[in-house]
């Protein structure tokens, strides 16, 4: 990933294209842009829910006209892309992880349609943009809290599949733990799919049986294991605390709206979307953060975490991007 393909939020603002809601007032008065979302998992899945909410919010504001499909299998995904392009959607949002080659072929067949998809690969042509889920800043900070809270000195992480982004998130959590507690042990399990809450629960229970007393749930379902056994858990992407008020004490949040806003602005301006939009999701750009319940972790741990959070936002500290499979 090179810096020349990552346009900063500040540069966009300076050019007169604000990323906030107010920046789309002219679009809202005109005909809303037709945008389609293609979700490989149900929209209740945490990752897909982030995309879905941002798209729904933009539709409610009159910025876009939004249609979507959910639970689309890999074999059907290219067909769904083609159908939405044929229907005149100007921008298609989705995920290419299981169909990287096929998705790029569809985009090449529809050069007048903009595709911006979650992907571990690179952008292609002028109309195939990509983005990653980089909420590793929040995961690192949550790890700092967990490292000071663990009594057994063992923490665990339950992930989907060891793709670079999932690896980076789990590694960031582990690095946050290590930064404040070098002696802590970190257990890692992958469930082999992006959406299987019962399987994530079983993986979490196995880690608790192995001594873990705090779990990082990269996948939905992990907190169920923590709740069942009466230990604490960290959520990812969305705020799980209202659902598990006595279990989930911190969440590594990810907000898709800044990425969506940038893509919509490019399409509206007639600019190519064949770029990497990932950095719009960083904490210093407002695309991710940590939310936590104050008073659960020790006061000194919270203070140290908040100090590091300020450094991340100021750009004086960068959380390591470690994309190799955690061991």
PDB file of C-alpha atoms in Angstrom:
ATOM      1  CA  UNK A   1       0.000   0.000   0.000  1.00  0.00           C
ATOM      2  CA  UNK A   2       1.571   3.308  -1.062  1.00  0.00           C
ATOM      3  CA  UNK A   3       0.875   6.754   0.274  1.00  0.00           C
ATOM      4  CA  UNK A   4       0.281   8.230  -3.153  1.00  0.00           C
ATOM      5  CA  UNK A   5      -2.934   6.240  -3.547  1.00  0.00           C
ATOM      6  CA  UNK A   6      -4.293   7.213  -0.158  1.00  0.00           C
ATOM      7  CA  UNK A   7      -5.841  10.671  -0.209  1.00  0.00           C
ATOM      8  CA  UNK A   8      -5.913  12.280   3.205  1.00  0.00           C
ATOM      9  CA  UNK A   9      -9.154  13.513   4.689  1.00  0.00           C
ATOM     10  CA  UNK A  10      -7.593  16.931   5.157  1.00  0.00           C
ATOM     11  CA  UNK A  11      -6.777  17.163   1.476  1.00  0.00           C
ATOM     12  CA  UNK A  12     -10.371  16.358   0.598  1.00  0.00           C
ATOM     13  CA  UNK A  13     -11.668  19.017   2.957  1.00  0.00           C
ATOM     14  CA  UNK A  14      -9.189  21.543   1.570  1.00  0.00           C
ATOM     15  CA  UNK A  15     -10.476  20.902  -1.924  1.00  0.00           C
ATOM     16  CA  UNK A  16     -13.967  21.868  -0.829  1.00  0.00           C
ATOM     17  CA  UNK A  17     -15.416  18.384  -0.537  1.00  0.00           C
ATOM     18  CA  UNK A  18     -16.359  17.970   3.111  1.00  0.00           C
ATOM     19  CA  UNK A  19     -16.665  14.430   4.388  1.00  0.00           C
ATOM     20  CA  UNK A  20     -19.381  15.264   6.863  1.00  0.00           C
ATOM     21  CA  UNK A  21     -23.124  15.404   6.271  1.00  0.00           C
ATOM     22  CA  UNK A  22     -23.061  19.124   5.497  1.00  0.00           C
ATOM     23  CA  UNK A  23     -20.682  18.484   2.623  1.00  0.00           C
ATOM     24  CA  UNK A  24     -23.415  16.607   0.792  1.00  0.00           C
ATOM     25  CA  UNK A  25     -26.125  19.248   1.021  1.00  0.00           C
ATOM     26  CA  UNK A  26     -25.987  19.888  -2.759  1.00  0.00           C
ATOM     27  CA  UNK A  27     -26.310  16.159  -3.413  1.00  0.00           C
ATOM     28  CA  UNK A  28     -29.280  15.901  -1.077  1.00  0.00           C
ATOM     29  CA  UNK A  29     -31.128  18.614  -3.038  1.00  0.00           C
ATOM     30  CA  UNK A  30     -30.429  16.837  -6.313  1.00  0.00           C
ATOM     31  CA  UNK A  31     -31.580  13.349  -7.205  1.00  0.00           C
ATOM     32  CA  UNK A  32     -30.014  10.891  -4.738  1.00  0.00           C
ATOM     33  CA  UNK A  33     -27.229   8.742  -6.125  1.00  0.00           C
ATOM     34  CA  UNK A  34     -28.260   5.135  -6.689  1.00  0.00           C
ATOM     35  CA  UNK A  35     -26.088   2.909  -4.496  1.00  0.00           C
ATOM     36  CA  UNK A  36     -26.267  -0.856  -3.957  1.00  0.00           C
ATOM     37  CA  UNK A  37     -24.860  -2.890  -1.105  1.00  0.00           C
ATOM     38  CA  UNK A  38     -23.995  -6.566  -1.541  1.00  0.00           C
ATOM     39  CA  UNK A  39     -23.445  -8.357   1.774  1.00  0.00           C
ATOM     40  CA  UNK A  40     -21.990 -11.844   1.814  1.00  0.00           C
ATOM     41  CA  UNK A  41     -23.202 -12.332   5.391  1.00  0.00           C
ATOM     42  CA  UNK A  42     -26.455 -11.285   7.045  1.00  0.00           C
ATOM     43  CA  UNK A  43     -26.465  -7.576   7.869  1.00  0.00           C
ATOM     44  CA  UNK A  44     -26.579  -8.510  11.557  1.00  0.00           C
ATOM     45  CA  UNK A  45     -22.974  -9.662  11.202  1.00  0.00           C
ATOM     46  CA  UNK A  46     -20.842  -6.972  12.845  1.00  0.00           C
ATOM     47  CA  UNK A  47     -18.746  -6.052   9.779  1.00  0.00           C
ATOM     48  CA  UNK A  48     -21.708  -5.941   7.432  1.00  0.00           C
ATOM     49  CA  UNK A  49     -23.756  -4.007   9.974  1.00  0.00           C
ATOM     50  CA  UNK A  50     -21.136  -1.231   9.886  1.00  0.00           C
ATOM     51  CA  UNK A  51     -21.517  -0.882   6.116  1.00  0.00           C
ATOM     52  CA  UNK A  52     -25.286  -1.275   6.262  1.00  0.00           C
ATOM     53  CA  UNK A  53     -25.763   1.406   8.929  1.00  0.00           C
ATOM     54  CA  UNK A  54     -23.599   3.926   7.098  1.00  0.00           C
ATOM     55  CA  UNK A  55     -25.520   3.288   3.885  1.00  0.00           C
ATOM     56  CA  UNK A  56     -28.883   3.481   5.651  1.00  0.00           C
ATOM     57  CA  UNK A  57     -27.916   6.743   7.338  1.00  0.00           C
ATOM     58  CA  UNK A  58     -26.829   8.255   4.029  1.00  0.00           C
ATOM     59  CA  UNK A  59     -30.159   7.187   2.502  1.00  0.00           C
ATOM     60  CA  UNK A  60     -32.137   8.744   5.371  1.00  0.00           C
ATOM     61  CA  UNK A  61     -30.266  11.998   4.805  1.00  0.00           C
ATOM     62  CA  UNK A  62     -31.221  11.972   1.125  1.00  0.00           C
ATOM     63  CA  UNK A  63     -27.643  11.562  -0.056  1.00  0.00           C
ATOM     64  CA  UNK A  64     -28.241   8.206  -1.750  1.00  0.00           C
ATOM     65  CA  UNK A  65     -30.966   5.808  -2.804  1.00  0.00           C
ATOM     66  CA  UNK A  66     -29.968   2.493  -1.226  1.00  0.00           C
ATOM     67  CA  UNK A  67     -30.831  -1.082  -2.171  1.00  0.00           C
ATOM     68  CA  UNK A  68     -29.093  -4.182  -0.845  1.00  0.00           C
ATOM     69  CA  UNK A  69     -28.854  -7.943  -0.757  1.00  0.00           C
ATOM     70  CA  UNK A  70     -27.577  -9.980   2.199  1.00  0.00           C
ATOM     71  CA  UNK A  71     -26.315 -13.515   2.668  1.00  0.00           C
ATOM     72  CA  UNK A  72     -24.999 -13.599  -0.922  1.00  0.00           C
ATOM     73  CA  UNK A  73     -22.820 -16.664  -1.485  1.00  0.00           C
ATOM     74  CA  UNK A  74     -19.490 -16.523  -3.270  1.00  0.00           C
ATOM     75  CA  UNK A  75     -20.937 -18.327  -6.282  1.00  0.00           C
ATOM     76  CA  UNK A  76     -23.752 -15.755  -6.575  1.00  0.00           C
ATOM     77  CA  UNK A  77     -21.705 -12.673  -5.781  1.00  0.00           C
ATOM     78  CA  UNK A  78     -20.525 -11.818  -9.342  1.00  0.00           C
ATOM     79  CA  UNK A  79     -24.091 -12.263 -10.594  1.00  0.00           C
ATOM     80  CA  UNK A  80     -25.378  -9.829  -7.946  1.00  0.00           C
ATOM     81  CA  UNK A  81     -22.709  -7.305  -8.943  1.00  0.00           C
ATOM     82  CA  UNK A  82     -23.750  -7.542 -12.578  1.00  0.00           C
ATOM     83  CA  UNK A  83     -27.456  -7.226 -11.801  1.00  0.00           C
ATOM     84  CA  UNK A  84     -27.001  -4.102  -9.700  1.00  0.00           C
ATOM     85  CA  UNK A  85     -24.793  -2.571 -12.399  1.00  0.00           C
ATOM     86  CA  UNK A  86     -27.419  -3.367 -15.044  1.00  0.00           C
ATOM     87  CA  UNK A  87     -30.047  -1.670 -12.841  1.00  0.00           C
ATOM     88  CA  UNK A  88     -28.181   1.619 -13.086  1.00  0.00           C
ATOM     89  CA  UNK A  89     -26.580   1.863  -9.684  1.00  0.00           C
ATOM     90  CA  UNK A  90     -23.724   4.348  -9.831  1.00  0.00           C
ATOM     91  CA  UNK A  91     -21.836   2.896  -6.856  1.00  0.00           C
ATOM     92  CA  UNK A  92     -21.720  -0.664  -5.552  1.00  0.00           C
ATOM     93  CA  UNK A  93     -20.426  -1.326  -2.046  1.00  0.00           C
ATOM     94  CA  UNK A  94     -19.518  -4.805  -0.849  1.00  0.00           C
ATOM     95  CA  UNK A  95     -16.713  -7.273  -0.224  1.00  0.00           C
ATOM     96  CA  UNK A  96     -14.346  -9.109  -2.552  1.00  0.00           C
ATOM     97  CA  UNK A  97     -12.581 -11.363  -0.056  1.00  0.00           C
ATOM     98  CA  UNK A  98     -14.042 -14.604  -1.431  1.00  0.00           C
ATOM     99  CA  UNK A  99     -14.256 -13.462  -5.072  1.00  0.00           C
ATOM    100  CA  UNK A 100     -11.206 -11.283  -5.683  1.00  0.00           C
ATOM    101  CA  UNK A 101     -10.577 -12.366  -9.301  1.00  0.00           C
ATOM    102  CA  UNK A 102     -14.254 -12.513 -10.281  1.00  0.00           C
ATOM    103  CA  UNK A 103     -15.079  -9.114  -8.764  1.00  0.00           C
ATOM    104  CA  UNK A 104     -12.366  -7.411 -10.766  1.00  0.00           C
ATOM    105  CA  UNK A 105     -13.616  -9.041 -13.945  1.00  0.00           C
ATOM    106  CA  UNK A 106     -17.140  -7.746 -13.331  1.00  0.00           C
ATOM    107  CA  UNK A 107     -15.788  -4.236 -12.724  1.00  0.00           C
ATOM    108  CA  UNK A 108     -13.852  -4.405 -15.988  1.00  0.00           C
ATOM    109  CA  UNK A 109     -17.081  -5.350 -17.785  1.00  0.00           C
ATOM    110  CA  UNK A 110     -18.916  -2.311 -16.346  1.00  0.00           C
ATOM    111  CA  UNK A 111     -16.465   0.608 -16.612  1.00  0.00           C
ATOM    112  CA  UNK A 112     -19.208   3.199 -16.011  1.00  0.00           C
ATOM    113  CA  UNK A 113     -20.121   1.711 -12.630  1.00  0.00           C
ATOM    114  CA  UNK A 114     -18.037   2.413  -9.526  1.00  0.00           C
ATOM    115  CA  UNK A 115     -17.232  -0.559  -7.298  1.00  0.00           C
ATOM    116  CA  UNK A 116     -15.724   0.002  -3.831  1.00  0.00           C
ATOM    117  CA  UNK A 117     -15.265  -3.288  -2.009  1.00  0.00           C
ATOM    118  CA  UNK A 118     -13.625  -4.599   1.109  1.00  0.00           C
ATOM    119  CA  UNK A 119     -10.559  -6.445  -0.096  1.00  0.00           C
ATOM    120  CA  UNK A 120      -7.145  -7.757   0.846  1.00  0.00           C
ATOM    121  CA  UNK A 121      -5.971  -7.005  -2.687  1.00  0.00           C
ATOM    122  CA  UNK A 122      -5.168  -3.885  -4.645  1.00  0.00           C
ATOM    123  CA  UNK A 123      -7.398  -1.528  -6.583  1.00  0.00           C
ATOM    124  CA  UNK A 124      -7.914  -2.232 -10.293  1.00  0.00           C
ATOM    125  CA  UNK A 125      -8.519   0.101 -13.192  1.00  0.00           C
ATOM    126  CA  UNK A 126     -10.358   3.348 -12.659  1.00  0.00           C
ATOM    127  CA  UNK A 127     -13.596   1.947 -11.264  1.00  0.00           C
ATOM    128  CA  UNK A 128     -12.561  -0.722  -8.736  1.00  0.00           C
ATOM    129  CA  UNK A 129     -11.651   0.741  -5.358  1.00  0.00           C
ATOM    130  CA  UNK A 130     -10.816  -1.166  -2.193  1.00  0.00           C
ATOM    131  CA  UNK A 131     -10.850  -0.613   1.532  1.00  0.00           C
ATOM    132  CA  UNK A 132      -9.617  -2.473   4.570  1.00  0.00           C
ATOM    133  CA  UNK A 133     -11.063  -2.701   8.053  1.00  0.00           C
ATOM    134  CA  UNK A 134      -8.382  -0.998  10.072  1.00  0.00           C
ATOM    135  CA  UNK A 135      -9.761  -0.728  13.611  1.00  0.00           C
ATOM    136  CA  UNK A 136      -6.477  -2.025  14.967  1.00  0.00           C
ATOM    137  CA  UNK A 137      -5.891   1.260  16.824  1.00  0.00           C
ATOM    138  CA  UNK A 138      -8.857   0.537  19.077  1.00  0.00           C
ATOM    139  CA  UNK A 139      -7.843  -3.109  19.436  1.00  0.00           C
ATOM    140  CA  UNK A 140      -4.385  -2.071  20.649  1.00  0.00           C
ATOM    141  CA  UNK A 141      -5.883   0.273  23.230  1.00  0.00           C
ATOM    142  CA  UNK A 142      -8.313  -2.398  24.416  1.00  0.00           C
ATOM    143  CA  UNK A 143      -5.330  -4.725  24.766  1.00  0.00           C
ATOM    144  CA  UNK A 144      -3.660  -2.188  27.029  1.00  0.00           C
ATOM    145  CA  UNK A 145      -6.666  -2.341  29.347  1.00  0.00           C
ATOM    146  CA  UNK A 146      -6.904  -6.134  29.175  1.00  0.00           C
ATOM    147  CA  UNK A 147      -3.213  -6.543  29.944  1.00  0.00           C
ATOM    148  CA  UNK A 148      -3.655  -4.752  33.247  1.00  0.00           C
ATOM    149  CA  UNK A 149      -6.915  -6.536  34.096  1.00  0.00           C
ATOM    150  CA  UNK A 150      -6.035 -10.204  33.557  1.00  0.00           C
ATOM    151  CA  UNK A 151      -5.571 -12.224  36.745  1.00  0.00           C
ATOM    152  CA  UNK A 152      -4.553 -15.505  35.104  1.00  0.00           C
ATOM    153  CA  UNK A 153      -2.087 -13.726  32.808  1.00  0.00           C
ATOM    154  CA  UNK A 154      -3.776 -15.444  29.866  1.00  0.00           C
ATOM    155  CA  UNK A 155      -5.972 -13.676  27.319  1.00  0.00           C
ATOM    156  CA  UNK A 156      -7.590 -15.102  24.191  1.00  0.00           C
ATOM    157  CA  UNK A 157      -8.685 -13.944  20.726  1.00  0.00           C
ATOM    158  CA  UNK A 158     -11.297 -15.580  18.503  1.00  0.00           C
ATOM    159  CA  UNK A 159     -11.060 -14.642  14.826  1.00  0.00           C
ATOM    160  CA  UNK A 160     -12.718 -15.574  11.554  1.00  0.00           C
ATOM    161  CA  UNK A 161     -10.083 -16.560   8.990  1.00  0.00           C
ATOM    162  CA  UNK A 162      -6.370 -15.628   9.094  1.00  0.00           C
ATOM    163  CA  UNK A 163      -6.529 -13.037   6.321  1.00  0.00           C
ATOM    164  CA  UNK A 164      -4.234  -9.993   6.679  1.00  0.00           C
ATOM    165  CA  UNK A 165      -6.847  -7.667   8.182  1.00  0.00           C
ATOM    166  CA  UNK A 166      -8.043 -10.153  10.786  1.00  0.00           C
ATOM    167  CA  UNK A 167      -4.445 -10.996  11.614  1.00  0.00           C
ATOM    168  CA  UNK A 168      -3.573  -7.317  12.007  1.00  0.00           C
ATOM    169  CA  UNK A 169      -6.466  -6.750  14.398  1.00  0.00           C
ATOM    170  CA  UNK A 170      -5.652  -9.711  16.629  1.00  0.00           C
ATOM    171  CA  UNK A 171      -1.941  -8.897  16.552  1.00  0.00           C
ATOM    172  CA  UNK A 172      -2.699  -5.303  17.560  1.00  0.00           C
ATOM    173  CA  UNK A 173      -4.717  -6.484  20.549  1.00  0.00           C
ATOM    174  CA  UNK A 174      -1.855  -8.786  21.544  1.00  0.00           C
ATOM    175  CA  UNK A 175       0.677  -5.955  21.179  1.00  0.00           C
ATOM    176  CA  UNK A 176      -1.446  -3.740  23.404  1.00  0.00           C
ATOM    177  CA  UNK A 177      -1.490  -6.467  26.053  1.00  0.00           C
ATOM    178  CA  UNK A 178       2.260  -6.973  25.686  1.00  0.00           C
ATOM    179  CA  UNK A 179       2.984  -3.255  26.005  1.00  0.00           C
ATOM    180  CA  UNK A 180       1.706  -3.207  29.595  1.00  0.00           C
ATOM    181  CA  UNK A 181       2.139  -6.877  30.560  1.00  0.00           C
ATOM    182  CA  UNK A 182       5.036  -8.564  28.732  1.00  0.00           C
ATOM    183  CA  UNK A 183       4.513 -11.831  30.610  1.00  0.00           C
ATOM    184  CA  UNK A 184       0.899 -12.377  29.548  1.00  0.00           C
ATOM    185  CA  UNK A 185       0.114 -15.354  27.287  1.00  0.00           C
ATOM    186  CA  UNK A 186      -2.109 -14.907  24.238  1.00  0.00           C
ATOM    187  CA  UNK A 187      -4.279 -17.730  22.843  1.00  0.00           C
ATOM    188  CA  UNK A 188      -5.636 -17.500  19.285  1.00  0.00           C
ATOM    189  CA  UNK A 189      -8.403 -19.475  17.530  1.00  0.00           C
ATOM    190  CA  UNK A 190      -9.897 -19.134  14.041  1.00  0.00           C
ATOM    191  CA  UNK A 191     -13.379 -20.450  13.290  1.00  0.00           C
ATOM    192  CA  UNK A 192     -12.898 -20.777   9.510  1.00  0.00           C
ATOM    193  CA  UNK A 193     -15.847 -18.586   8.498  1.00  0.00           C
ATOM    194  CA  UNK A 194     -16.993 -14.989   8.795  1.00  0.00           C
ATOM    195  CA  UNK A 195     -20.328 -15.680  10.459  1.00  0.00           C
ATOM    196  CA  UNK A 196     -20.950 -18.548  12.850  1.00  0.00           C
ATOM    197  CA  UNK A 197     -21.745 -17.254  16.380  1.00  0.00           C
ATOM    198  CA  UNK A 198     -22.145 -20.754  17.905  1.00  0.00           C
ATOM    199  CA  UNK A 199     -18.733 -21.760  16.579  1.00  0.00           C
ATOM    200  CA  UNK A 200     -17.157 -18.563  17.947  1.00  0.00           C
ATOM    201  CA  UNK A 201     -18.751 -19.313  21.307  1.00  0.00           C
ATOM    202  CA  UNK A 202     -17.281 -22.811  21.336  1.00  0.00           C
ATOM    203  CA  UNK A 203     -13.824 -21.446  20.478  1.00  0.00           C
ATOM    204  CA  UNK A 204     -14.133 -18.950  23.301  1.00  0.00           C
ATOM    205  CA  UNK A 205     -15.147 -21.632  25.788  1.00  0.00           C
ATOM    206  CA  UNK A 206     -12.108 -23.695  24.801  1.00  0.00           C
ATOM    207  CA  UNK A 207      -9.838 -20.727  25.481  1.00  0.00           C
ATOM    208  CA  UNK A 208     -11.459 -20.144  28.869  1.00  0.00           C
ATOM    209  CA  UNK A 209     -10.891 -23.821  29.681  1.00  0.00           C
ATOM    210  CA  UNK A 210      -7.231 -23.215  28.796  1.00  0.00           C
ATOM    211  CA  UNK A 211      -7.024 -20.422  31.369  1.00  0.00           C
ATOM    212  CA  UNK A 212      -7.997 -17.235  29.526  1.00  0.00           C
ATOM    213  CA  UNK A 213      -9.880 -14.776  31.708  1.00  0.00           C
ATOM    214  CA  UNK A 214     -10.394 -12.041  29.068  1.00  0.00           C
ATOM    215  CA  UNK A 215     -11.446 -12.675  25.469  1.00  0.00           C
ATOM    216  CA  UNK A 216     -11.091 -10.467  22.408  1.00  0.00           C
ATOM    217  CA  UNK A 217     -14.004 -11.239  20.106  1.00  0.00           C
ATOM    218  CA  UNK A 218     -12.965 -10.469  16.546  1.00  0.00           C
ATOM    219  CA  UNK A 219     -16.056 -12.546  15.665  1.00  0.00           C
ATOM    220  CA  UNK A 220     -19.585 -12.226  16.979  1.00  0.00           C
ATOM    221  CA  UNK A 221     -20.415 -15.011  19.426  1.00  0.00           C
ATOM    222  CA  UNK A 222     -17.220 -14.770  21.482  1.00  0.00           C
ATOM    223  CA  UNK A 223     -18.911 -12.650  24.130  1.00  0.00           C
ATOM    224  CA  UNK A 224     -21.483 -15.409  24.650  1.00  0.00           C
ATOM    225  CA  UNK A 225     -18.723 -17.661  25.932  1.00  0.00           C
ATOM    226  CA  UNK A 226     -17.400 -14.928  28.202  1.00  0.00           C
ATOM    227  CA  UNK A 227     -20.872 -14.196  29.573  1.00  0.00           C
ATOM    228  CA  UNK A 228     -21.527 -17.893  30.179  1.00  0.00           C
ATOM    229  CA  UNK A 229     -18.341 -18.256  32.216  1.00  0.00           C
ATOM    230  CA  UNK A 230     -18.535 -14.890  33.978  1.00  0.00           C
ATOM    231  CA  UNK A 231     -15.385 -13.283  32.527  1.00  0.00           C
ATOM    232  CA  UNK A 232     -14.795 -10.034  30.636  1.00  0.00           C
ATOM    233  CA  UNK A 233     -14.650  -9.590  26.883  1.00  0.00           C
ATOM    234  CA  UNK A 234     -13.660  -7.031  24.268  1.00  0.00           C
ATOM    235  CA  UNK A 235     -15.836  -6.439  21.210  1.00  0.00           C
ATOM    236  CA  UNK A 236     -14.850  -5.445  17.686  1.00  0.00           C
ATOM    237  CA  UNK A 237     -16.375  -3.191  15.012  1.00  0.00           C
ATOM    238  CA  UNK A 238     -19.580  -2.327  16.899  1.00  0.00           C
ATOM    239  CA  UNK A 239     -20.485  -1.540  20.501  1.00  0.00           C
ATOM    240  CA  UNK A 240     -21.433  -4.831  22.134  1.00  0.00           C
ATOM    241  CA  UNK A 241     -21.676  -3.414  25.658  1.00  0.00           C
ATOM    242  CA  UNK A 242     -25.448  -2.674  25.548  1.00  0.00           C
ATOM    243  CA  UNK A 243     -26.025  -6.316  24.566  1.00  0.00           C
ATOM    244  CA  UNK A 244     -23.570  -7.668  27.156  1.00  0.00           C
ATOM    245  CA  UNK A 245     -23.512  -4.956  29.844  1.00  0.00           C
ATOM    246  CA  UNK A 246     -21.697  -7.008  32.466  1.00  0.00           C
ATOM    247  CA  UNK A 247     -19.338  -8.746  30.050  1.00  0.00           C
ATOM    248  CA  UNK A 248     -18.072  -6.491  27.253  1.00  0.00           C
ATOM    249  CA  UNK A 249     -16.123  -3.632  28.833  1.00  0.00           C
ATOM    250  CA  UNK A 250     -14.413  -2.252  25.717  1.00  0.00           C
ATOM    251  CA  UNK A 251     -14.940  -2.236  21.951  1.00  0.00           C
ATOM    252  CA  UNK A 252     -12.587  -1.550  19.035  1.00  0.00           C
ATOM    253  CA  UNK A 253     -14.999   0.463  16.922  1.00  0.00           C
ATOM    254  CA  UNK A 254     -14.984   0.923  13.145  1.00  0.00           C
ATOM    255  CA  UNK A 255     -17.100   3.492  11.330  1.00  0.00           C
ATOM    256  CA  UNK A 256     -17.639   3.019   7.605  1.00  0.00           C
ATOM    257  CA  UNK A 257     -19.166   6.430   6.959  1.00  0.00           C
ATOM    258  CA  UNK A 258     -15.897   8.306   6.257  1.00  0.00           C
ATOM    259  CA  UNK A 259     -14.969   5.713   3.616  1.00  0.00           C
ATOM    260  CA  UNK A 260     -18.459   5.829   2.136  1.00  0.00           C
ATOM    261  CA  UNK A 261     -18.472   9.642   2.070  1.00  0.00           C
ATOM    262  CA  UNK A 262     -15.154   9.728   0.232  1.00  0.00           C
ATOM    263  CA  UNK A 263     -16.369   7.216  -2.371  1.00  0.00           C
ATOM    264  CA  UNK A 264     -19.654   9.069  -2.907  1.00  0.00           C
ATOM    265  CA  UNK A 265     -17.795  12.365  -3.289  1.00  0.00           C
ATOM    266  CA  UNK A 266     -15.518  10.864  -5.919  1.00  0.00           C
ATOM    267  CA  UNK A 267     -18.404   9.381  -7.899  1.00  0.00           C
ATOM    268  CA  UNK A 268     -20.385  12.634  -7.707  1.00  0.00           C
ATOM    269  CA  UNK A 269     -17.361  14.585  -8.942  1.00  0.00           C
ATOM    270  CA  UNK A 270     -16.738  12.158 -11.790  1.00  0.00           C
ATOM    271  CA  UNK A 271     -13.408  11.099 -10.322  1.00  0.00           C
ATOM    272  CA  UNK A 272     -12.019   7.558 -10.600  1.00  0.00           C
ATOM    273  CA  UNK A 273     -12.620   5.344  -7.567  1.00  0.00           C
ATOM    274  CA  UNK A 274      -9.755   3.014  -8.462  1.00  0.00           C
ATOM    275  CA  UNK A 275      -7.875   3.771  -5.258  1.00  0.00           C
ATOM    276  CA  UNK A 276      -7.420   2.503  -1.739  1.00  0.00           C
ATOM    277  CA  UNK A 277      -9.831   4.162   0.735  1.00  0.00           C
ATOM    278  CA  UNK A 278      -8.521   2.340   3.809  1.00  0.00           C
ATOM    279  CA  UNK A 279      -6.944   5.260   5.631  1.00  0.00           C
ATOM    280  CA  UNK A 280     -10.276   7.046   5.972  1.00  0.00           C
ATOM    281  CA  UNK A 281     -11.028   4.363   8.566  1.00  0.00           C
ATOM    282  CA  UNK A 282      -8.109   5.205  10.861  1.00  0.00           C
ATOM    283  CA  UNK A 283      -8.656   6.669  14.317  1.00  0.00           C
ATOM    284  CA  UNK A 284      -6.905   9.933  13.440  1.00  0.00           C
ATOM    285  CA  UNK A 285      -9.364  10.348  10.541  1.00  0.00           C
ATOM    286  CA  UNK A 286     -12.437   9.623  12.684  1.00  0.00           C
ATOM    287  CA  UNK A 287     -13.031   6.217  11.122  1.00  0.00           C
ATOM    288  CA  UNK A 288     -12.353   4.127  14.232  1.00  0.00           C
ATOM    289  CA  UNK A 289     -11.968   4.475  17.988  1.00  0.00           C
ATOM    290  CA  UNK A 290     -12.290   2.707  21.324  1.00  0.00           C
ATOM    291  CA  UNK A 291     -15.384   2.903  23.505  1.00  0.00           C
ATOM    292  CA  UNK A 292     -15.111   1.481  26.990  1.00  0.00           C
ATOM    293  CA  UNK A 293     -16.880   1.360  30.327  1.00  0.00           C
ATOM    294  CA  UNK A 294     -14.997   3.577  32.728  1.00  0.00           C
ATOM    295  CA  UNK A 295     -14.074   2.115  36.078  1.00  0.00           C
ATOM    296  CA  UNK A 296     -13.791  -1.515  34.973  1.00  0.00           C
ATOM    297  CA  UNK A 297     -10.052  -1.362  34.328  1.00  0.00           C
ATOM    298  CA  UNK A 298      -7.703   0.111  36.965  1.00  0.00           C
ATOM    299  CA  UNK A 299      -7.521   3.907  36.923  1.00  0.00           C
ATOM    300  CA  UNK A 300      -3.837   3.918  36.002  1.00  0.00           C
ATOM    301  CA  UNK A 301      -4.527   1.566  33.093  1.00  0.00           C
ATOM    302  CA  UNK A 302      -7.248   3.869  31.776  1.00  0.00           C
ATOM    303  CA  UNK A 303      -4.969   6.897  32.115  1.00  0.00           C
ATOM    304  CA  UNK A 304      -2.156   5.183  30.219  1.00  0.00           C
ATOM    305  CA  UNK A 305      -4.572   4.072  27.515  1.00  0.00           C
ATOM    306  CA  UNK A 306      -6.039   7.560  27.110  1.00  0.00           C
ATOM    307  CA  UNK A 307      -2.539   9.016  26.813  1.00  0.00           C
ATOM    308  CA  UNK A 308      -1.705   6.554  24.044  1.00  0.00           C
ATOM    309  CA  UNK A 309      -5.051   7.250  22.373  1.00  0.00           C
ATOM    310  CA  UNK A 310      -4.177  10.958  22.247  1.00  0.00           C
ATOM    311  CA  UNK A 311      -0.830  10.099  20.658  1.00  0.00           C
ATOM    312  CA  UNK A 312      -2.542   7.996  17.989  1.00  0.00           C
ATOM    313  CA  UNK A 313      -4.979  10.779  17.162  1.00  0.00           C
ATOM    314  CA  UNK A 314      -2.139  13.302  16.998  1.00  0.00           C
ATOM    315  CA  UNK A 315      -0.151  11.026  14.703  1.00  0.00           C
ATOM    316  CA  UNK A 316       2.801  10.775  17.099  1.00  0.00           C
ATOM    317  CA  UNK A 317       2.295   7.043  17.718  1.00  0.00           C
ATOM    318  CA  UNK A 318       1.443   4.429  15.123  1.00  0.00           C
ATOM    319  CA  UNK A 319       0.086   1.044  16.146  1.00  0.00           C
ATOM    320  CA  UNK A 320       2.144  -1.718  14.471  1.00  0.00           C
ATOM    321  CA  UNK A 321       0.542  -3.229  11.366  1.00  0.00           C
ATOM    322  CA  UNK A 322       1.411  -6.913  11.712  1.00  0.00           C
ATOM    323  CA  UNK A 323      -0.438  -8.920   9.068  1.00  0.00           C
ATOM    324  CA  UNK A 324       1.189 -12.319   9.521  1.00  0.00           C
ATOM    325  CA  UNK A 325      -0.941 -15.031  11.089  1.00  0.00           C
ATOM    326  CA  UNK A 326      -0.684 -14.791  14.885  1.00  0.00           C
ATOM    327  CA  UNK A 327       0.736 -17.809  16.627  1.00  0.00           C
TER     328      UNK A 327
END
